[in-house]
Amino acid sequence: MPITASSRAVAAAALVTVALTLTTACHDAPGNTSDNPVSAVSPAPGTATDDGNPPGPGGRVACTPEMLRFHAGALPRRDRRMLLTVTNFSDRTCDFAAQRYPLLRFGDGRRATLPAIAASRPPTVVSLAPGATAYAVITTSAGRPGGPGHRGRKISQFGVALSGRAAPTQVGLDGRAPVHVDPRTATVTYWRSSLDAVRKW
């Protein structure tokens, strides 16, 4: 059969129709439209941890009073010394990076917190795994009770804070036996991970 001009026109129209159909099908396929892009979004750094507490410096979890159990008493065979211990009874590891020594106040809230003994600062931040314990020694006064220039008061409990803005946790002494302290000269060590590291202060 001879090919006429009208036959060529019909064939060309059919090819155009097929091309348009394929193009429309590609654009209508799921995920291929410009109005519905697919992207992956990573969690923002520094967001809250699973329990709702924000992470500390470097993503570490700061120890909080809710995670800890405090204990205080006289340091055996050491005059004018008290031992403060803190145990992590939670199921998470925490550390004292934000505040590396306990903030203690003897007396009213207007008095400044006890100064830390600089030489007792450990080379690294103390970290507490679940069940682990940290220690700090409190020097209750610079001189013997009743000695020249000694002032102070007897206490059976005192406040411990883990940061400057935190409310203090009240810690009672063993047996509630009062201890004579002089807030003017009392000091405290940094948190240490072993008892031997604080016994000499």
PDB file of C-alpha atoms in Angstrom:
ATOM      1  CA  MET A   1       0.000   0.000   0.000  1.00  0.00           C
ATOM      2  CA  PRO A   2       1.532   3.378  -0.922  1.00  0.00           C
ATOM      3  CA  ILE A   3       2.328   5.756   1.973  1.00  0.00           C
ATOM      4  CA  THR A   4       0.418   9.007   1.597  1.00  0.00           C
ATOM      5  CA  ALA A   5       0.815  12.335   3.320  1.00  0.00           C
ATOM      6  CA  SER A   6      -2.308  11.698   5.369  1.00  0.00           C
ATOM      7  CA  SER A   7      -0.884   8.384   6.624  1.00  0.00           C
ATOM      8  CA  ARG A   8       2.297  10.114   7.768  1.00  0.00           C
ATOM      9  CA  ALA A   9       0.270  12.711   9.657  1.00  0.00           C
ATOM     10  CA  VAL A  10      -1.753  10.053  11.466  1.00  0.00           C
ATOM     11  CA  ALA A  11       1.419   8.179  12.500  1.00  0.00           C
ATOM     12  CA  ALA A  12       3.057  11.369  13.800  1.00  0.00           C
ATOM     13  CA  ALA A  13      -0.008  12.241  15.859  1.00  0.00           C
ATOM     14  CA  ALA A  14      -0.001   8.768  17.406  1.00  0.00           C
ATOM     15  CA  LEU A  15       3.652   9.090  18.447  1.00  0.00           C
ATOM     16  CA  VAL A  16       2.986  12.467  20.099  1.00  0.00           C
ATOM     17  CA  THR A  17       0.056  10.990  22.030  1.00  0.00           C
ATOM     18  CA  VAL A  18       2.190   8.079  23.323  1.00  0.00           C
ATOM     19  CA  ALA A  19       4.998  10.439  24.431  1.00  0.00           C
ATOM     20  CA  LEU A  20       2.596  12.684  26.312  1.00  0.00           C
ATOM     21  CA  THR A  21       1.044   9.681  28.075  1.00  0.00           C
ATOM     22  CA  LEU A  22       4.434   8.379  29.277  1.00  0.00           C
ATOM     23  CA  THR A  23       5.528  11.819  30.518  1.00  0.00           C
ATOM     24  CA  THR A  24       2.320  12.301  32.516  1.00  0.00           C
ATOM     25  CA  ALA A  25       2.659   8.837  34.076  1.00  0.00           C
ATOM     26  CA  CYS A  26       6.216   9.528  35.265  1.00  0.00           C
ATOM     27  CA  HIS A  27       5.260  12.826  36.915  1.00  0.00           C
ATOM     28  CA  ASP A  28       2.240  11.320  38.638  1.00  0.00           C
ATOM     29  CA  ALA A  29       4.210   8.427  40.188  1.00  0.00           C
ATOM     30  CA  PRO A  30       4.450   8.550  44.048  1.00  0.00           C
ATOM     31  CA  GLY A  31       7.599  10.246  45.320  1.00  0.00           C
ATOM     32  CA  ASN A  32       8.469  11.796  41.934  1.00  0.00           C
ATOM     33  CA  THR A  33       6.633  15.098  42.157  1.00  0.00           C
ATOM     34  CA  SER A  34       8.427  18.277  43.067  1.00  0.00           C
ATOM     35  CA  ASP A  35       5.670  19.009  45.610  1.00  0.00           C
ATOM     36  CA  ASN A  36       6.464  15.887  47.693  1.00  0.00           C
ATOM     37  CA  PRO A  37      10.248  15.692  48.217  1.00  0.00           C
ATOM     38  CA  VAL A  38      11.721  12.875  50.363  1.00  0.00           C
ATOM     39  CA  SER A  39      14.426  13.941  52.862  1.00  0.00           C
ATOM     40  CA  ALA A  40      16.168  12.520  55.975  1.00  0.00           C
ATOM     41  CA  VAL A  41      16.340  14.745  59.055  1.00  0.00           C
ATOM     42  CA  SER A  42      18.821  14.004  61.887  1.00  0.00           C
ATOM     43  CA  PRO A  43      17.918  14.800  65.508  1.00  0.00           C
ATOM     44  CA  ALA A  44      19.132  18.211  66.590  1.00  0.00           C
ATOM     45  CA  PRO A  45      22.257  18.088  68.739  1.00  0.00           C
ATOM     46  CA  GLY A  46      21.823  18.836  72.415  1.00  0.00           C
ATOM     47  CA  THR A  47      18.208  17.676  72.644  1.00  0.00           C
ATOM     48  CA  ALA A  48      16.803  16.166  75.809  1.00  0.00           C
ATOM     49  CA  THR A  49      17.690  12.622  76.789  1.00  0.00           C
ATOM     50  CA  ASP A  50      15.153   9.802  77.003  1.00  0.00           C
ATOM     51  CA  ASP A  51      14.200  10.696  80.565  1.00  0.00           C
ATOM     52  CA  GLY A  52      13.629  14.363  79.703  1.00  0.00           C
ATOM     53  CA  ASN A  53      16.799  15.693  81.345  1.00  0.00           C
ATOM     54  CA  PRO A  54      19.050  17.811  79.104  1.00  0.00           C
ATOM     55  CA  PRO A  55      22.565  16.408  78.663  1.00  0.00           C
ATOM     56  CA  GLY A  56      25.499  18.131  80.306  1.00  0.00           C
ATOM     57  CA  PRO A  57      28.734  19.319  78.669  1.00  0.00           C
ATOM     58  CA  GLY A  58      29.840  16.955  75.904  1.00  0.00           C
ATOM     59  CA  GLY A  59      26.564  15.050  76.074  1.00  0.00           C
ATOM     60  CA  ARG A  60      27.239  13.779  79.614  1.00  0.00           C
ATOM     61  CA  VAL A  61      24.435  13.426  82.152  1.00  0.00           C
ATOM     62  CA  ALA A  62      24.887  15.576  85.256  1.00  0.00           C
ATOM     63  CA  CYS A  63      24.258  13.941  88.621  1.00  0.00           C
ATOM     64  CA  THR A  64      21.066  15.191  90.272  1.00  0.00           C
ATOM     65  CA  PRO A  65      19.771  14.689  93.837  1.00  0.00           C
ATOM     66  CA  GLU A  66      17.056  12.378  92.503  1.00  0.00           C
ATOM     67  CA  MET A  67      19.756   9.963  91.332  1.00  0.00           C
ATOM     68  CA  LEU A  68      21.813  10.009  94.521  1.00  0.00           C
ATOM     69  CA  ARG A  69      21.813   8.892  98.146  1.00  0.00           C
ATOM     70  CA  PHE A  70      23.796  11.027 100.606  1.00  0.00           C
ATOM     71  CA  HIS A  71      25.426   9.948 103.845  1.00  0.00           C
ATOM     72  CA  ALA A  72      27.466  11.950 106.386  1.00  0.00           C
ATOM     73  CA  GLY A  73      29.363  11.120 109.558  1.00  0.00           C
ATOM     74  CA  ALA A  74      32.591  11.553 111.465  1.00  0.00           C
ATOM     75  CA  LEU A  75      35.805  10.455 109.796  1.00  0.00           C
ATOM     76  CA  PRO A  76      37.339   7.789 112.094  1.00  0.00           C
ATOM     77  CA  ARG A  77      40.600   8.745 113.785  1.00  0.00           C
ATOM     78  CA  ARG A  78      40.540  12.240 112.297  1.00  0.00           C
ATOM     79  CA  ASP A  79      39.710  15.242 114.474  1.00  0.00           C
ATOM     80  CA  ARG A  80      37.501  17.979 113.043  1.00  0.00           C
ATOM     81  CA  ARG A  81      36.692  15.936 109.962  1.00  0.00           C
ATOM     82  CA  MET A  82      33.415  14.683 108.518  1.00  0.00           C
ATOM     83  CA  LEU A  83      33.031  12.288 105.615  1.00  0.00           C
ATOM     84  CA  LEU A  84      30.333  12.977 103.016  1.00  0.00           C
ATOM     85  CA  THR A  85      29.511  10.120 100.645  1.00  0.00           C
ATOM     86  CA  VAL A  86      27.152  10.038  97.685  1.00  0.00           C
ATOM     87  CA  THR A  87      25.999   6.877  95.897  1.00  0.00           C
ATOM     88  CA  ASN A  88      24.339   6.644  92.506  1.00  0.00           C
ATOM     89  CA  PHE A  89      21.303   4.387  92.930  1.00  0.00           C
ATOM     90  CA  SER A  90      19.868   5.144  89.476  1.00  0.00           C
ATOM     91  CA  ASP A  91      20.386   3.020  86.370  1.00  0.00           C
ATOM     92  CA  ARG A  92      22.370   5.711  84.513  1.00  0.00           C
ATOM     93  CA  THR A  93      25.973   6.907  84.733  1.00  0.00           C
ATOM     94  CA  CYS A  94      26.312  10.554  85.741  1.00  0.00           C
ATOM     95  CA  ASP A  95      29.138  12.939  86.626  1.00  0.00           C
ATOM     96  CA  PHE A  96      30.036  16.115  88.488  1.00  0.00           C
ATOM     97  CA  ALA A  97      31.408  18.044  85.505  1.00  0.00           C
ATOM     98  CA  ALA A  98      29.205  21.092  86.115  1.00  0.00           C
ATOM     99  CA  GLN A  99      30.092  21.418  89.827  1.00  0.00           C
ATOM    100  CA  ARG A 100      33.136  19.428  90.909  1.00  0.00           C
ATOM    101  CA  TYR A 101      32.792  19.819  94.683  1.00  0.00           C
ATOM    102  CA  PRO A 102      29.704  19.866  96.952  1.00  0.00           C
ATOM    103  CA  LEU A 103      28.249  23.238  97.844  1.00  0.00           C
ATOM    104  CA  LEU A 104      27.760  23.226 101.622  1.00  0.00           C
ATOM    105  CA  ARG A 105      26.299  25.792 103.998  1.00  0.00           C
ATOM    106  CA  PHE A 106      26.510  25.716 107.785  1.00  0.00           C
ATOM    107  CA  GLY A 107      24.210  28.290 109.316  1.00  0.00           C
ATOM    108  CA  ASP A 108      21.675  30.518 107.611  1.00  0.00           C
ATOM    109  CA  GLY A 109      21.267  30.904 103.864  1.00  0.00           C
ATOM    110  CA  ARG A 110      23.022  34.266 103.806  1.00  0.00           C
ATOM    111  CA  ARG A 111      26.373  32.680 104.590  1.00  0.00           C
ATOM    112  CA  ALA A 112      28.577  31.756 101.624  1.00  0.00           C
ATOM    113  CA  THR A 113      29.170  28.133 100.719  1.00  0.00           C
ATOM    114  CA  LEU A 114      32.296  26.478 102.104  1.00  0.00           C
ATOM    115  CA  PRO A 115      35.429  27.022 100.020  1.00  0.00           C
ATOM    116  CA  ALA A 116      36.977  23.990  98.351  1.00  0.00           C
ATOM    117  CA  ILE A 117      40.523  22.811  99.075  1.00  0.00           C
ATOM    118  CA  ALA A 118      42.189  23.539  95.747  1.00  0.00           C
ATOM    119  CA  ALA A 119      44.900  20.888  96.151  1.00  0.00           C
ATOM    120  CA  SER A 120      42.223  18.169  96.454  1.00  0.00           C
ATOM    121  CA  ARG A 121      40.970  18.705  92.910  1.00  0.00           C
ATOM    122  CA  PRO A 122      41.237  15.441  90.920  1.00  0.00           C
ATOM    123  CA  PRO A 123      42.862  15.423  87.462  1.00  0.00           C
ATOM    124  CA  THR A 124      39.647  14.232  85.799  1.00  0.00           C
ATOM    125  CA  VAL A 125      35.928  14.702  86.373  1.00  0.00           C
ATOM    126  CA  VAL A 126      34.445  12.194  88.816  1.00  0.00           C
ATOM    127  CA  SER A 127      31.889   9.966  87.125  1.00  0.00           C
ATOM    128  CA  LEU A 128      29.461   7.664  88.941  1.00  0.00           C
ATOM    129  CA  ALA A 129      28.301   4.430  87.360  1.00  0.00           C
ATOM    130  CA  PRO A 130      25.129   2.854  88.801  1.00  0.00           C
ATOM    131  CA  GLY A 131      25.937   1.704  92.342  1.00  0.00           C
ATOM    132  CA  ALA A 132      29.232   3.659  92.520  1.00  0.00           C
ATOM    133  CA  THR A 133      30.143   6.053  95.351  1.00  0.00           C
ATOM    134  CA  ALA A 134      32.049   9.349  95.524  1.00  0.00           C
ATOM    135  CA  TYR A 135      33.571  10.962  98.619  1.00  0.00           C
ATOM    136  CA  ALA A 136      34.315  14.397 100.041  1.00  0.00           C
ATOM    137  CA  VAL A 137      35.895  15.337 103.381  1.00  0.00           C
ATOM    138  CA  ILE A 138      34.663  18.326 105.359  1.00  0.00           C
ATOM    139  CA  THR A 139      37.053  20.119 107.699  1.00  0.00           C
ATOM    140  CA  THR A 140      34.670  21.412 110.352  1.00  0.00           C
ATOM    141  CA  SER A 141      37.029  24.023 111.793  1.00  0.00           C
ATOM    142  CA  ALA A 142      40.628  25.204 111.731  1.00  0.00           C
ATOM    143  CA  GLY A 143      41.090  24.811 115.482  1.00  0.00           C
ATOM    144  CA  ARG A 144      39.864  22.730 118.382  1.00  0.00           C
ATOM    145  CA  PRO A 145      36.381  23.495 119.755  1.00  0.00           C
ATOM    146  CA  GLY A 146      36.744  25.786 122.747  1.00  0.00           C
ATOM    147  CA  GLY A 147      40.251  26.834 121.709  1.00  0.00           C
ATOM    148  CA  PRO A 148      41.430  30.432 121.270  1.00  0.00           C
ATOM    149  CA  GLY A 149      39.457  32.276 118.631  1.00  0.00           C
ATOM    150  CA  HIS A 150      37.173  29.339 117.949  1.00  0.00           C
ATOM    151  CA  ARG A 151      33.597  30.099 117.114  1.00  0.00           C
ATOM    152  CA  GLY A 152      30.847  27.980 115.726  1.00  0.00           C
ATOM    153  CA  ARG A 153      27.759  25.990 116.453  1.00  0.00           C
ATOM    154  CA  LYS A 154      26.622  22.416 116.813  1.00  0.00           C
ATOM    155  CA  ILE A 155      24.741  20.878 113.915  1.00  0.00           C
ATOM    156  CA  SER A 156      23.018  17.545 113.326  1.00  0.00           C
ATOM    157  CA  GLN A 157      22.275  18.141 109.632  1.00  0.00           C
ATOM    158  CA  PHE A 158      23.349  20.445 106.818  1.00  0.00           C
ATOM    159  CA  GLY A 159      22.459  21.302 103.226  1.00  0.00           C
ATOM    160  CA  VAL A 160      24.267  19.906 100.179  1.00  0.00           C
ATOM    161  CA  ALA A 161      23.739  21.384  96.703  1.00  0.00           C
ATOM    162  CA  LEU A 162      25.137  20.069  93.427  1.00  0.00           C
ATOM    163  CA  SER A 163      24.939  23.393  91.573  1.00  0.00           C
ATOM    164  CA  GLY A 164      24.636  27.056  92.399  1.00  0.00           C
ATOM    165  CA  ARG A 165      20.977  27.240  91.370  1.00  0.00           C
ATOM    166  CA  ALA A 166      19.832  23.968  92.934  1.00  0.00           C
ATOM    167  CA  ALA A 167      17.978  23.770  96.218  1.00  0.00           C
ATOM    168  CA  PRO A 168      20.119  22.070  98.890  1.00  0.00           C
ATOM    169  CA  THR A 169      19.393  18.532 100.019  1.00  0.00           C
ATOM    170  CA  GLN A 170      19.330  18.175 103.800  1.00  0.00           C
ATOM    171  CA  VAL A 171      21.717  15.467 104.996  1.00  0.00           C
ATOM    172  CA  GLY A 172      21.543  14.200 108.583  1.00  0.00           C
ATOM    173  CA  LEU A 173      24.592  12.987 110.469  1.00  0.00           C
ATOM    174  CA  ASP A 174      25.002   9.411 111.682  1.00  0.00           C
ATOM    175  CA  GLY A 175      22.938   8.922 114.798  1.00  0.00           C
ATOM    176  CA  ARG A 176      21.995  12.614 114.718  1.00  0.00           C
ATOM    177  CA  ALA A 177      24.943  13.269 117.064  1.00  0.00           C
ATOM    178  CA  PRO A 178      25.675  17.018 116.868  1.00  0.00           C
ATOM    179  CA  VAL A 179      29.032  18.108 115.474  1.00  0.00           C
ATOM    180  CA  HIS A 180      30.698  21.409 116.339  1.00  0.00           C
ATOM    181  CA  VAL A 181      31.503  23.413 113.189  1.00  0.00           C
ATOM    182  CA  ASP A 182      32.954  26.848 112.541  1.00  0.00           C
ATOM    183  CA  PRO A 183      31.454  28.214 109.291  1.00  0.00           C
ATOM    184  CA  ARG A 184      34.200  30.838 109.051  1.00  0.00           C
ATOM    185  CA  THR A 185      37.037  28.314 108.740  1.00  0.00           C
ATOM    186  CA  ALA A 186      35.343  25.105 107.536  1.00  0.00           C
ATOM    187  CA  THR A 187      36.373  23.747 104.110  1.00  0.00           C
ATOM    188  CA  VAL A 188      35.497  20.852 101.828  1.00  0.00           C
ATOM    189  CA  THR A 189      37.391  18.736  99.307  1.00  0.00           C
ATOM    190  CA  TYR A 190      36.463  18.081  95.735  1.00  0.00           C
ATOM    191  CA  TRP A 191      34.501  14.939  94.964  1.00  0.00           C
ATOM    192  CA  ARG A 192      36.858  11.974  94.675  1.00  0.00           C
ATOM    193  CA  SER A 193      36.171   8.464  93.462  1.00  0.00           C
ATOM    194  CA  SER A 194      38.086   6.689  96.261  1.00  0.00           C
ATOM    195  CA  LEU A 195      38.151   7.066 100.020  1.00  0.00           C
ATOM    196  CA  ASP A 196      41.954   6.930 100.135  1.00  0.00           C
ATOM    197  CA  ALA A 197      42.107  10.010  97.900  1.00  0.00           C
ATOM    198  CA  VAL A 198      40.303  12.217 100.456  1.00  0.00           C
ATOM    199  CA  ARG A 199      41.416  10.754 103.803  1.00  0.00           C
ATOM    200  CA  LYS A 200      44.597  12.863 103.915  1.00  0.00           C
ATOM    201  CA  TRP A 201      42.779  16.200 103.824  1.00  0.00           C
TER     202      TRP A 201
END
